[in-house]
Amino acid sequence: MSNTTSLLTLAETVATLTKAIASHLKETNHEEPNFTTSSTEIPSTKEYENIRVQLNTAANDLLHLVNGPKAEFRDFFTKHYEMAAWQVALEFDYFGIVPIEGSITLKELASKAGMDEDRTMHVMRFLATQRVFKELQSTNQDELIFEHSAASVTIAREPLLKDVFLMQADEMFRAASSTSDSIRQSPFEITAEGCPFAVRHGERAYTWYEKHPAHAARFARAMAGVTLLHATTSELHEEFPWGSLPAGTVVDTGGGSGYVSFSLAKKFPHLNFIIQDISPIMLAQGKSLWIGDFESRVKFQEHNYFNPNPVTDATAFFSRQITHNLTDADVVRFFSAFVPALEVNKPGTPLLINDTVIPEPGEKTVYEEHDLRQVDLAMWIVFNSKQRTEREFRKLLTRADARLKLVKIHSKGRMGLLEIHLDQGAESVSAK
Ligand SMILES: C[S@@+](CC[C@H](N)C(=O)[O-])C[C@H]1O[C@@H](n2cnc3c(N)ncnc32)[C@H](O)[C@@H]1O
């Protein structure tokens, strides 16, 4: 946006894009969204997404200008209190307690949640200002009544989303508050051990999860839940020609419960899977997923991804949302650990890295870049890690082994897909 764009020009852009949204909804036979529990989901088409992104950029700029910095900052710097209200609503399961059909009195909600009515009322009335739950008119002023809204019922209907949000409002919210402390402890050196999560919780994330099995199980479910939000698996199905891989085994390294591979298994019956993870708790979450005919198509393998990969007959190696958990030095170790396996697997066996490929500044709209940089901050706080550009990936591959070639970028953005091959004709040179 130019620095001198007028308010009216922005408002006209907003109107034009809103009309485009309304037409798209009509053309695709979608009803317009509303705030009630019967509101339908917005379309997941690329066209809708494209207009939605542009609309957010224009509407946000309009509001930034109209509100002015003081009003915006007053709102922004109280967001942690909002997160506190969410922490309570999720932890005490308001979303599950309020019935999907009908309503509930505050008294009954508080009693089922196991807490007092007064604080329950504070939380519910705050959330209602975000159009999350709705307070109904009551004839008795002493009897407050609430029902679900379109937003709150989304969480009630999909418990995995509760896991995603509670993980954020619980251990990640606490970790984020220690970010400056972590820099004070190590102002110039970035180490995995010194990340804000470790400063706050006393251990690196995955070590901490091993000692907190209930949180670890929730984290594994949250990872599955994330695929319902933005890290959808449908793009992954389309952006790589899985169908043309020779029948065989895909190795999913750091696969957690194997939720992502499971979605591939449903679509590509010629592929079997080995889910590798260091955590038996994460792997155990997968055993309840891969049932019936799928049980014979999966193996769960405890494996530390910094050790040489033991599979010598894979049709492909795959890894999703792992490199952005790792510091640069650890990404180099991670890539290096595939080399011995790629040397003995069939030439051309792909290593597929499914992770964010962050754009250079200005390549995307401010709205999209903000979204990606938000995840970048999350990776910093939880791991002292980051999202990487294509250039950064190439450098780290070369540092791991000059024979590791990025042969194709199937997609960029939040869930990019990098295809890497080991050039077996070339000499092994690593520059760690
Ligand atoms: C962010 S989750 C990603 C899970 C899955 N790939 C997905 O996209 O849903 C990271 C996973 O890496 C696993 N992990 C962490 N350190 C590991 C290590 N050293 N070796 C193998 N797996 C590890 C964790 O247990 C967790 O399941």
Tab-separated table of C-alpha atoms and ligand atoms in Angstrom:
chain	number	residue	atom	x	y	z
A	1	MET	CA	0.000	0.000	0.000
A	2	SER	CA	1.319	3.476	-0.784
A	3	ASN	CA	1.877	5.676	2.269
A	4	THR	CA	-0.609	8.214	0.939
A	5	THR	CA	-3.530	5.946	-0.006
A	6	SER	CA	-6.723	7.729	0.999
A	7	LEU	CA	-9.276	6.254	3.349
A	8	LEU	CA	-11.931	6.320	0.680
A	9	THR	CA	-9.734	4.511	-1.842
A	10	LEU	CA	-9.110	1.791	0.731
A	11	ALA	CA	-12.818	1.618	1.578
A	12	GLU	CA	-13.651	1.247	-2.115
A	13	THR	CA	-11.123	-1.580	-2.402
A	14	VAL	CA	-12.779	-3.233	0.594
A	15	ALA	CA	-16.207	-2.844	-1.050
A	16	THR	CA	-14.999	-4.219	-4.386
A	17	LEU	CA	-13.386	-7.231	-2.730
A	18	THR	CA	-16.432	-7.858	-0.551
A	19	LYS	CA	-18.588	-7.905	-3.680
A	20	ALA	CA	-16.148	-10.409	-5.203
A	21	ILE	CA	-16.494	-12.576	-2.081
A	22	ALA	CA	-20.300	-12.417	-2.242
A	23	SER	CA	-20.287	-13.371	-5.956
A	24	HIS	CA	-17.908	-16.244	-5.327
A	25	LEU	CA	-20.138	-17.559	-2.543
A	26	LYS	CA	-23.131	-17.395	-4.858
A	27	GLU	CA	-21.325	-19.066	-7.762
A	28	THR	CA	-20.107	-21.898	-5.550
A	29	ASN	CA	-23.539	-22.339	-3.916
A	30	HIS	CA	-22.324	-21.293	-0.484
A	31	GLU	CA	-24.532	-19.345	1.850
A	32	GLU	CA	-23.074	-16.154	3.295
A	33	PRO	CA	-21.475	-16.786	6.692
A	34	ASN	CA	-23.221	-15.561	9.856
A	35	PHE	CA	-22.598	-15.767	13.596
A	36	THR	CA	-25.042	-18.574	14.388
A	37	THR	CA	-24.296	-22.261	14.891
A	38	SER	CA	-25.955	-23.050	11.567
A	39	SER	CA	-23.499	-20.903	9.596
A	40	THR	CA	-21.826	-22.926	6.853
A	41	GLU	CA	-18.062	-23.126	6.414
A	42	ILE	CA	-16.431	-20.700	4.033
A	43	PRO	CA	-15.252	-22.238	0.743
A	44	SER	CA	-11.773	-23.701	0.636
A	45	THR	CA	-11.193	-22.699	-3.001
A	46	LYS	CA	-7.979	-20.956	-4.093
A	47	GLU	CA	-10.057	-18.123	-5.565
A	48	TYR	CA	-11.837	-17.431	-2.266
A	49	GLU	CA	-8.513	-17.560	-0.412
A	50	ASN	CA	-6.948	-15.097	-2.836
A	51	ILE	CA	-9.772	-12.552	-2.407
A	52	ARG	CA	-9.838	-13.137	1.367
A	53	VAL	CA	-6.110	-12.325	1.632
A	54	GLN	CA	-6.454	-9.115	-0.386
A	55	LEU	CA	-9.531	-8.087	1.599
A	56	ASN	CA	-7.726	-8.577	4.901
A	57	THR	CA	-4.783	-6.490	3.697
A	58	ALA	CA	-7.026	-3.596	2.637
A	59	ALA	CA	-9.440	-3.796	5.593
A	60	ASN	CA	-6.604	-4.014	8.121
A	61	ASP	CA	-4.859	-1.007	6.579
A	62	LEU	CA	-8.114	0.946	6.647
A	63	LEU	CA	-8.640	0.149	10.326
A	64	HIS	CA	-4.995	0.887	11.227
A	65	LEU	CA	-5.408	4.352	9.712
A	66	VAL	CA	-8.840	5.054	11.150
A	67	ASN	CA	-7.939	3.830	14.642
A	68	GLY	CA	-4.540	5.483	14.828
A	69	PRO	CA	-1.542	4.059	16.700
A	70	LYS	CA	-2.704	4.929	20.236
A	71	ALA	CA	-6.031	3.091	20.036
A	72	GLU	CA	-4.399	0.163	18.261
A	73	PHE	CA	-1.599	-0.160	20.823
A	74	ARG	CA	-3.995	0.120	23.764
A	75	ASP	CA	-5.863	-2.831	22.332
A	76	PHE	CA	-2.783	-4.807	21.321
A	77	PHE	CA	-0.926	-4.499	24.609
A	78	THR	CA	-3.798	-6.056	26.519
A	79	LYS	CA	-4.005	-9.154	24.329
A	80	HIS	CA	-2.319	-11.325	26.974
A	81	TYR	CA	-5.341	-10.775	29.228
A	82	GLU	CA	-7.524	-12.024	26.401
A	83	MET	CA	-5.351	-15.114	26.131
A	84	ALA	CA	-5.891	-15.643	29.873
A	85	ALA	CA	-9.660	-15.721	29.355
A	86	TRP	CA	-9.171	-18.265	26.587
A	87	GLN	CA	-6.897	-20.347	28.796
A	88	VAL	CA	-9.734	-20.660	31.329
A	89	ALA	CA	-12.469	-21.367	28.783
A	90	LEU	CA	-10.404	-24.109	27.146
A	91	GLU	CA	-8.918	-25.634	30.286
A	92	PHE	CA	-12.308	-25.792	32.027
A	93	ASP	CA	-13.949	-27.014	28.828
A	94	TYR	CA	-16.660	-24.389	28.420
A	95	PHE	CA	-16.798	-25.393	24.757
A	96	GLY	CA	-17.765	-28.967	25.586
A	97	ILE	CA	-20.111	-28.053	28.426
A	98	VAL	CA	-22.318	-25.560	26.551
A	99	PRO	CA	-24.716	-27.817	24.613
A	100	ILE	CA	-24.452	-27.751	20.821
A	101	GLU	CA	-28.235	-27.450	20.615
A	102	GLY	CA	-30.005	-25.169	23.085
A	103	SER	CA	-28.534	-23.095	25.892
A	104	ILE	CA	-27.162	-23.285	29.424
A	105	THR	CA	-27.443	-21.111	32.506
A	106	LEU	CA	-24.294	-19.572	33.909
A	107	LYS	CA	-24.936	-21.439	37.166
A	108	GLU	CA	-24.973	-24.814	35.453
A	109	LEU	CA	-21.960	-23.996	33.268
A	110	ALA	CA	-19.876	-22.916	36.277
A	111	SER	CA	-20.949	-25.954	38.271
A	112	LYS	CA	-20.032	-28.366	35.454
A	113	ALA	CA	-16.724	-26.531	34.910
A	114	GLY	CA	-15.962	-26.855	38.635
A	115	MET	CA	-15.424	-23.161	39.327
A	116	ASP	CA	-17.227	-20.077	40.598
A	117	GLU	CA	-19.981	-18.278	38.693
A	118	ASP	CA	-18.415	-14.840	38.929
A	119	ARG	CA	-15.209	-15.635	37.026
A	120	THR	CA	-17.120	-17.837	34.593
A	121	MET	CA	-19.312	-14.837	33.825
A	122	HIS	CA	-16.228	-12.600	33.225
A	123	VAL	CA	-14.797	-15.066	30.750
A	124	MET	CA	-18.067	-15.744	28.934
A	125	ARG	CA	-18.996	-12.089	28.598
A	126	PHE	CA	-15.533	-11.257	27.292
A	127	LEU	CA	-15.588	-14.081	24.747
A	128	ALA	CA	-19.057	-12.999	23.630
A	129	THR	CA	-17.491	-9.661	22.554
A	130	GLN	CA	-15.392	-11.707	20.136
A	131	ARG	CA	-18.572	-13.403	18.870
A	132	VAL	CA	-17.483	-16.549	20.674
A	133	PHE	CA	-20.590	-17.808	22.558
A	134	LYS	CA	-23.658	-15.605	22.776
A	135	GLU	CA	-25.493	-14.311	25.810
A	136	LEU	CA	-29.261	-14.616	25.456
A	137	GLN	CA	-31.793	-12.113	26.757
A	138	SER	CA	-33.053	-13.389	30.084
A	139	THR	CA	-36.244	-12.359	31.839
A	140	ASN	CA	-34.520	-12.988	35.153
A	141	GLN	CA	-31.520	-10.652	35.595
A	142	ASP	CA	-29.978	-13.062	38.095
A	143	GLU	CA	-30.048	-15.928	35.646
A	144	LEU	CA	-27.602	-15.473	32.787
A	145	ILE	CA	-28.010	-17.753	29.775
A	146	PHE	CA	-25.500	-18.562	27.047
A	147	GLU	CA	-25.494	-20.516	23.818
A	148	HIS	CA	-22.926	-21.401	21.198
A	149	SER	CA	-22.048	-19.116	18.294
A	150	ALA	CA	-20.597	-20.125	14.927
A	151	ALA	CA	-17.090	-19.661	16.352
A	152	SER	CA	-17.515	-21.478	19.668
A	153	VAL	CA	-19.399	-24.399	18.127
A	154	THR	CA	-16.481	-24.917	15.723
A	155	ILE	CA	-14.331	-25.829	18.727
A	156	ALA	CA	-17.128	-27.872	20.339
A	157	ARG	CA	-17.541	-29.952	17.183
A	158	GLU	CA	-13.825	-30.525	16.636
A	159	PRO	CA	-12.025	-31.409	19.880
A	160	LEU	CA	-8.624	-31.456	18.093
A	161	LEU	CA	-8.962	-27.688	17.734
A	162	LYS	CA	-9.316	-27.400	21.484
A	163	ASP	CA	-5.976	-29.218	21.768
A	164	VAL	CA	-4.330	-26.798	19.311
A	165	PHE	CA	-5.590	-23.698	21.095
A	166	LEU	CA	-5.026	-24.945	24.627
A	167	MET	CA	-1.439	-25.887	23.826
A	168	GLN	CA	-0.981	-22.252	22.729
A	169	ALA	CA	-2.811	-20.758	25.704
A	170	ASP	CA	-0.967	-23.011	28.149
A	171	GLU	CA	2.690	-24.018	27.697
A	172	MET	CA	3.405	-21.751	24.691
A	173	PHE	CA	1.810	-18.647	26.283
A	174	ARG	CA	3.973	-19.200	29.371
A	175	ALA	CA	7.082	-19.740	27.204
A	176	ALA	CA	6.507	-16.553	25.178
A	177	SER	CA	6.679	-14.462	28.350
A	178	SER	CA	10.337	-15.511	28.840
A	179	THR	CA	11.640	-14.280	25.489
A	180	SER	CA	13.591	-11.249	26.746
A	181	ASP	CA	14.918	-13.333	29.661
A	182	SER	CA	16.301	-15.864	27.203
A	183	ILE	CA	18.149	-13.120	25.306
A	184	ARG	CA	19.521	-11.689	28.536
A	185	GLN	CA	20.858	-15.142	29.403
A	186	SER	CA	22.562	-15.507	26.005
A	187	PRO	CA	22.641	-12.167	24.169
A	188	PHE	CA	24.794	-13.238	21.220
A	189	GLU	CA	24.607	-16.991	20.898
A	190	ILE	CA	21.496	-18.836	19.671
A	191	THR	CA	21.303	-22.347	21.083
A	192	ALA	CA	18.442	-24.820	21.246
A	193	GLU	CA	19.044	-25.132	25.017
A	194	GLY	CA	18.639	-21.376	25.532
A	195	CYS	CA	15.251	-20.946	23.815
A	196	PRO	CA	12.455	-19.111	25.661
A	197	PHE	CA	10.549	-22.405	26.146
A	198	ALA	CA	13.547	-23.943	27.927
A	199	VAL	CA	14.097	-20.808	30.021
A	200	ARG	CA	10.459	-20.875	31.134
A	201	HIS	CA	9.968	-24.617	31.579
A	202	GLY	CA	13.503	-25.700	32.497
A	203	GLU	CA	13.852	-28.111	29.537
A	204	ARG	CA	13.779	-28.103	25.759
A	205	ALA	CA	10.281	-28.731	24.422
A	206	TYR	CA	10.501	-32.393	23.452
A	207	THR	CA	12.426	-33.333	26.618
A	208	TRP	CA	9.782	-31.510	28.652
A	209	TYR	CA	7.005	-33.341	26.782
A	210	GLU	CA	8.605	-36.693	27.598
A	211	LYS	CA	8.297	-35.791	31.275
A	212	HIS	CA	4.713	-34.525	30.865
A	213	PRO	CA	2.928	-37.345	29.010
A	214	ALA	CA	-0.528	-35.746	29.101
A	215	HIS	CA	0.873	-32.605	27.461
A	216	ALA	CA	2.818	-34.751	24.981
A	217	ALA	CA	-0.335	-36.608	23.960
A	218	ARG	CA	-2.125	-33.279	23.622
A	219	PHE	CA	0.743	-31.925	21.500
A	220	ALA	CA	0.474	-34.930	19.151
A	221	ARG	CA	-3.296	-34.357	18.849
A	222	ALA	CA	-2.664	-30.630	18.348
A	223	MET	CA	-0.388	-31.406	15.413
A	224	ALA	CA	-3.277	-33.329	13.849
A	225	GLY	CA	-5.560	-30.387	14.681
A	226	VAL	CA	-3.260	-27.922	12.937
A	227	THR	CA	-3.961	-29.693	9.659
A	228	LEU	CA	-7.621	-28.670	10.073
A	229	LEU	CA	-6.669	-25.005	10.322
A	230	HIS	CA	-4.032	-24.041	7.824
A	231	ALA	CA	-1.463	-26.794	7.469
A	232	THR	CA	-3.989	-28.787	5.447
A	233	THR	CA	-2.947	-32.077	3.937
A	234	SER	CA	-4.978	-31.595	0.739
A	235	GLU	CA	-2.258	-29.340	-0.726
A	236	LEU	CA	0.324	-31.976	0.071
A	237	HIS	CA	-1.708	-34.579	-1.843
A	238	GLU	CA	-1.790	-32.384	-4.922
A	239	GLU	CA	1.586	-30.711	-4.935
A	240	PHE	CA	3.670	-33.866	-5.297
A	241	PRO	CA	2.970	-36.755	-7.733
A	242	TRP	CA	2.627	-39.382	-4.993
A	243	GLY	CA	0.805	-41.607	-7.481
A	244	SER	CA	3.934	-41.901	-9.623
A	245	LEU	CA	6.200	-43.067	-6.794
A	246	PRO	CA	7.054	-46.760	-7.171
A	247	ALA	CA	5.022	-48.979	-4.827
A	248	GLY	CA	6.927	-49.160	-1.571
A	249	THR	CA	7.509	-47.481	1.754
A	250	VAL	CA	7.450	-43.798	2.560
A	251	VAL	CA	9.484	-43.001	5.665
A	252	ASP	CA	7.919	-40.175	7.679
A	253	THR	CA	10.708	-38.885	9.918
A	254	GLY	CA	9.565	-36.993	13.020
A	255	GLY	CA	6.089	-38.088	12.009
A	256	GLY	CA	4.461	-37.899	15.470
A	257	SER	CA	1.250	-39.899	15.336
A	258	GLY	CA	1.621	-40.343	11.576
A	259	TYR	CA	-1.529	-38.305	11.030
A	260	VAL	CA	-0.202	-36.728	7.843
A	261	SER	CA	0.996	-40.030	6.389
A	262	PHE	CA	-2.380	-41.522	7.252
A	263	SER	CA	-4.051	-38.973	4.993
A	264	LEU	CA	-1.658	-40.028	2.203
A	265	ALA	CA	-2.295	-43.716	2.905
A	266	LYS	CA	-6.031	-43.218	2.356
A	267	LYS	CA	-5.422	-41.720	-1.064
A	268	PHE	CA	-2.451	-43.731	-2.351
A	269	PRO	CA	-3.023	-47.444	-1.741
A	270	HIS	CA	0.297	-48.479	-3.321
A	271	LEU	CA	2.246	-46.793	-0.502
A	272	ASN	CA	3.138	-48.183	2.911
A	273	PHE	CA	4.569	-46.065	5.689
A	274	ILE	CA	7.152	-46.127	8.453
A	275	ILE	CA	6.473	-43.459	11.053
A	276	GLN	CA	9.662	-42.534	12.867
A	277	ASP	CA	9.656	-40.459	16.032
A	278	ILE	CA	11.825	-40.175	19.099
A	279	SER	CA	8.783	-40.133	21.356
A	280	PRO	CA	6.944	-43.364	22.135
A	281	ILE	CA	4.068	-41.216	23.417
A	282	MET	CA	3.632	-39.459	20.059
A	283	LEU	CA	3.895	-42.806	18.213
A	284	ALA	CA	1.360	-44.389	20.560
A	285	GLN	CA	-1.177	-41.724	19.580
A	286	GLY	CA	-0.968	-43.104	16.039
A	287	LYS	CA	-1.818	-46.675	16.942
A	288	SER	CA	-5.462	-45.772	17.463
A	289	LEU	CA	-5.508	-44.024	14.077
A	290	TRP	CA	-4.080	-46.720	11.819
A	291	ILE	CA	-6.724	-49.385	12.303
A	292	GLY	CA	-8.500	-51.930	10.078
A	293	ASP	CA	-6.921	-52.308	6.621
A	294	PHE	CA	-4.415	-49.574	7.397
A	295	GLU	CA	-2.786	-51.435	10.272
A	296	SER	CA	-0.804	-53.685	7.931
A	297	ARG	CA	0.459	-50.675	5.943
A	298	VAL	CA	2.255	-48.922	8.778
A	299	LYS	CA	5.192	-49.508	11.097
A	300	PHE	CA	6.043	-47.279	14.016
A	301	GLN	CA	9.733	-46.916	14.673
A	302	GLU	CA	11.461	-45.127	17.529
A	303	HIS	CA	14.252	-43.183	15.874
A	304	ASN	CA	16.275	-40.090	16.684
A	305	TYR	CA	16.432	-38.047	13.502
A	306	PHE	CA	19.974	-36.914	14.244
A	307	ASN	CA	21.163	-40.525	13.899
A	308	PRO	CA	21.674	-42.097	10.462
A	309	ASN	CA	18.323	-43.158	9.067
A	310	PRO	CA	18.165	-46.968	9.208
A	311	VAL	CA	15.797	-47.543	6.256
A	312	THR	CA	17.592	-48.810	3.163
A	313	ASP	CA	14.669	-49.591	0.842
A	314	ALA	CA	12.429	-46.513	1.018
A	315	THR	CA	10.489	-45.258	-1.971
A	316	ALA	CA	10.716	-41.757	-0.447
A	317	PHE	CA	11.786	-40.029	2.745
A	318	PHE	CA	9.390	-37.412	4.010
A	319	SER	CA	9.478	-34.944	6.854
A	320	ARG	CA	6.921	-32.341	7.758
A	321	GLN	CA	7.181	-29.424	10.174
A	322	ILE	CA	10.567	-30.540	11.472
A	323	THR	CA	13.232	-28.211	10.031
A	324	HIS	CA	11.452	-25.156	11.400
A	325	ASN	CA	11.843	-26.695	14.875
A	326	LEU	CA	15.634	-26.785	14.500
A	327	THR	CA	18.504	-24.310	14.759
A	328	ASP	CA	20.693	-23.979	11.663
A	329	ALA	CA	23.354	-26.279	13.140
A	330	ASP	CA	20.705	-28.904	13.904
A	331	VAL	CA	19.139	-28.663	10.425
A	332	VAL	CA	22.588	-29.503	9.062
A	333	ARG	CA	22.762	-32.529	11.405
A	334	PHE	CA	19.203	-33.495	10.400
A	335	PHE	CA	19.940	-33.390	6.646
A	336	SER	CA	23.283	-35.196	7.150
A	337	ALA	CA	21.504	-38.074	8.896
A	338	PHE	CA	19.660	-38.929	5.638
A	339	VAL	CA	22.861	-39.152	3.589
A	340	PRO	CA	23.958	-42.707	4.529
A	341	ALA	CA	20.408	-43.928	3.807
A	342	LEU	CA	20.205	-42.083	0.479
A	343	GLU	CA	23.580	-43.577	-0.500
A	344	VAL	CA	22.206	-47.112	-0.258
A	345	ASN	CA	18.591	-46.503	-1.289
A	346	LYS	CA	17.757	-46.581	-4.994
A	347	PRO	CA	19.355	-43.607	-6.833
A	348	GLY	CA	16.872	-40.756	-7.118
A	349	THR	CA	14.990	-41.646	-3.928
A	350	PRO	CA	13.519	-38.275	-2.968
A	351	LEU	CA	13.843	-36.595	0.399
A	352	LEU	CA	10.703	-34.462	0.664
A	353	ILE	CA	10.797	-31.589	3.121
A	354	ASN	CA	7.330	-30.252	3.830
A	355	ASP	CA	7.808	-27.029	5.711
A	356	THR	CA	7.331	-23.306	5.420
A	357	VAL	CA	9.407	-21.602	2.751
A	358	ILE	CA	9.225	-18.022	3.911
A	359	PRO	CA	9.135	-15.336	1.202
A	360	GLU	CA	11.692	-12.551	0.990
A	361	PRO	CA	10.167	-9.272	2.307
A	362	GLY	CA	7.727	-7.762	-0.199
A	363	GLU	CA	7.135	-10.999	-2.146
A	364	LYS	CA	3.688	-11.452	-0.516
A	365	THR	CA	1.000	-9.153	0.876
A	366	VAL	CA	1.567	-7.732	4.365
A	367	TYR	CA	-1.298	-9.904	5.633
A	368	GLU	CA	0.336	-13.114	4.351
A	369	GLU	CA	3.799	-12.100	5.484
A	370	HIS	CA	2.456	-11.269	8.954
A	371	ASP	CA	0.902	-14.723	9.134
A	372	LEU	CA	4.162	-16.449	8.186
A	373	ARG	CA	6.270	-14.275	10.465
A	374	GLN	CA	3.919	-15.071	13.362
A	375	VAL	CA	4.864	-18.750	12.942
A	376	ASP	CA	8.500	-17.672	12.623
A	377	LEU	CA	8.219	-16.097	16.097
A	378	ALA	CA	6.571	-19.253	17.420
A	379	MET	CA	9.538	-21.310	16.200
A	380	TRP	CA	11.925	-18.913	17.913
A	381	ILE	CA	10.072	-19.068	21.219
A	382	VAL	CA	9.643	-22.817	21.295
A	383	PHE	CA	12.949	-23.892	19.725
A	384	ASN	CA	15.225	-20.855	19.102
A	385	SER	CA	14.609	-21.814	15.510
A	386	LYS	CA	12.998	-20.082	12.521
A	387	GLN	CA	11.223	-20.299	9.190
A	388	ARG	CA	13.607	-20.311	6.239
A	389	THR	CA	13.774	-18.853	2.766
A	390	GLU	CA	14.680	-20.961	-0.263
A	391	ARG	CA	18.175	-19.449	-0.173
A	392	GLU	CA	18.638	-20.451	3.470
A	393	PHE	CA	17.518	-24.035	2.734
A	394	ARG	CA	19.992	-24.305	-0.137
A	395	LYS	CA	22.863	-23.102	2.057
A	396	LEU	CA	22.070	-25.582	4.839
A	397	LEU	CA	21.818	-28.477	2.362
A	398	THR	CA	25.250	-27.636	0.992
A	399	ARG	CA	26.640	-27.378	4.521
A	400	ALA	CA	25.257	-30.871	5.251
A	401	ASP	CA	26.611	-32.445	2.048
A	402	ALA	CA	27.346	-30.783	-1.272
A	403	ARG	CA	25.721	-33.776	-3.010
A	404	LEU	CA	22.306	-32.902	-1.548
A	405	LYS	CA	20.572	-31.064	-4.382
A	406	LEU	CA	17.318	-29.183	-4.153
A	407	VAL	CA	15.918	-30.450	-7.450
A	408	LYS	CA	12.443	-28.979	-7.291
A	409	ILE	CA	10.348	-26.656	-5.184
A	410	HIS	CA	6.843	-28.052	-5.596
A	411	SER	CA	5.313	-25.229	-3.574
A	412	LYS	CA	6.286	-22.313	-1.375
A	413	GLY	CA	4.554	-20.576	1.486
A	414	ARG	CA	3.181	-21.952	4.718
A	415	MET	CA	3.425	-25.556	3.689
A	416	GLY	CA	6.146	-25.604	1.054
A	417	LEU	CA	7.448	-28.812	-0.447
A	418	LEU	CA	11.118	-29.203	-1.298
A	419	GLU	CA	12.332	-32.212	-3.253
A	420	ILE	CA	15.940	-33.114	-2.532
A	421	HIS	CA	18.065	-35.801	-4.183
A	422	LEU	CA	21.499	-37.106	-3.374
A	423	ASP	CA	23.686	-36.667	-6.437
A	424	GLN	CA	25.441	-39.999	-6.194
A	425	GLY	CA	27.785	-39.208	-9.086
A	426	ALA	CA	29.265	-36.246	-7.249
A	427	GLU	CA	31.917	-36.317	-4.575
A	428	SER	CA	30.872	-36.090	-0.938
A	429	VAL	CA	31.890	-32.711	0.450
A	430	SER	CA	30.378	-31.305	3.582
A	431	ALA	CA	31.126	-27.876	4.912
A	432	LYS	CA	29.741	-28.048	8.435
B	1	LIG	C1	6.155	-30.360	15.130
B	1	LIG	S1	5.946	-32.088	15.359
B	1	LIG	C2	5.601	-32.601	13.713
B	1	LIG	C3	4.849	-33.883	13.650
B	1	LIG	C4	4.397	-34.270	12.239
B	1	LIG	N1	5.508	-34.367	11.314
B	1	LIG	C5	3.347	-33.305	11.721
B	1	LIG	O1	3.629	-32.519	10.798
B	1	LIG	O2	2.221	-33.307	12.248
B	1	LIG	C6	7.618	-32.614	15.625
B	1	LIG	C7	7.792	-34.091	15.937
B	1	LIG	O3	9.207	-34.362	15.998
B	1	LIG	C8	9.445	-35.304	17.035
B	1	LIG	N2	10.868	-35.199	17.443
B	1	LIG	C9	11.458	-34.256	18.212
B	1	LIG	N3	12.767	-34.498	18.336
B	1	LIG	C10	13.023	-35.617	17.621
B	1	LIG	C11	14.206	-36.354	17.343
B	1	LIG	N4	15.397	-35.983	17.820
B	1	LIG	N5	14.104	-37.450	16.564
B	1	LIG	C12	12.891	-37.833	16.055
B	1	LIG	N6	11.732	-37.173	16.288
B	1	LIG	C13	11.799	-36.071	17.061
B	1	LIG	C14	8.465	-34.885	18.111
B	1	LIG	O4	8.250	-35.939	19.034
B	1	LIG	C15	7.224	-34.514	17.274
B	1	LIG	O5	6.377	-35.624	17.092
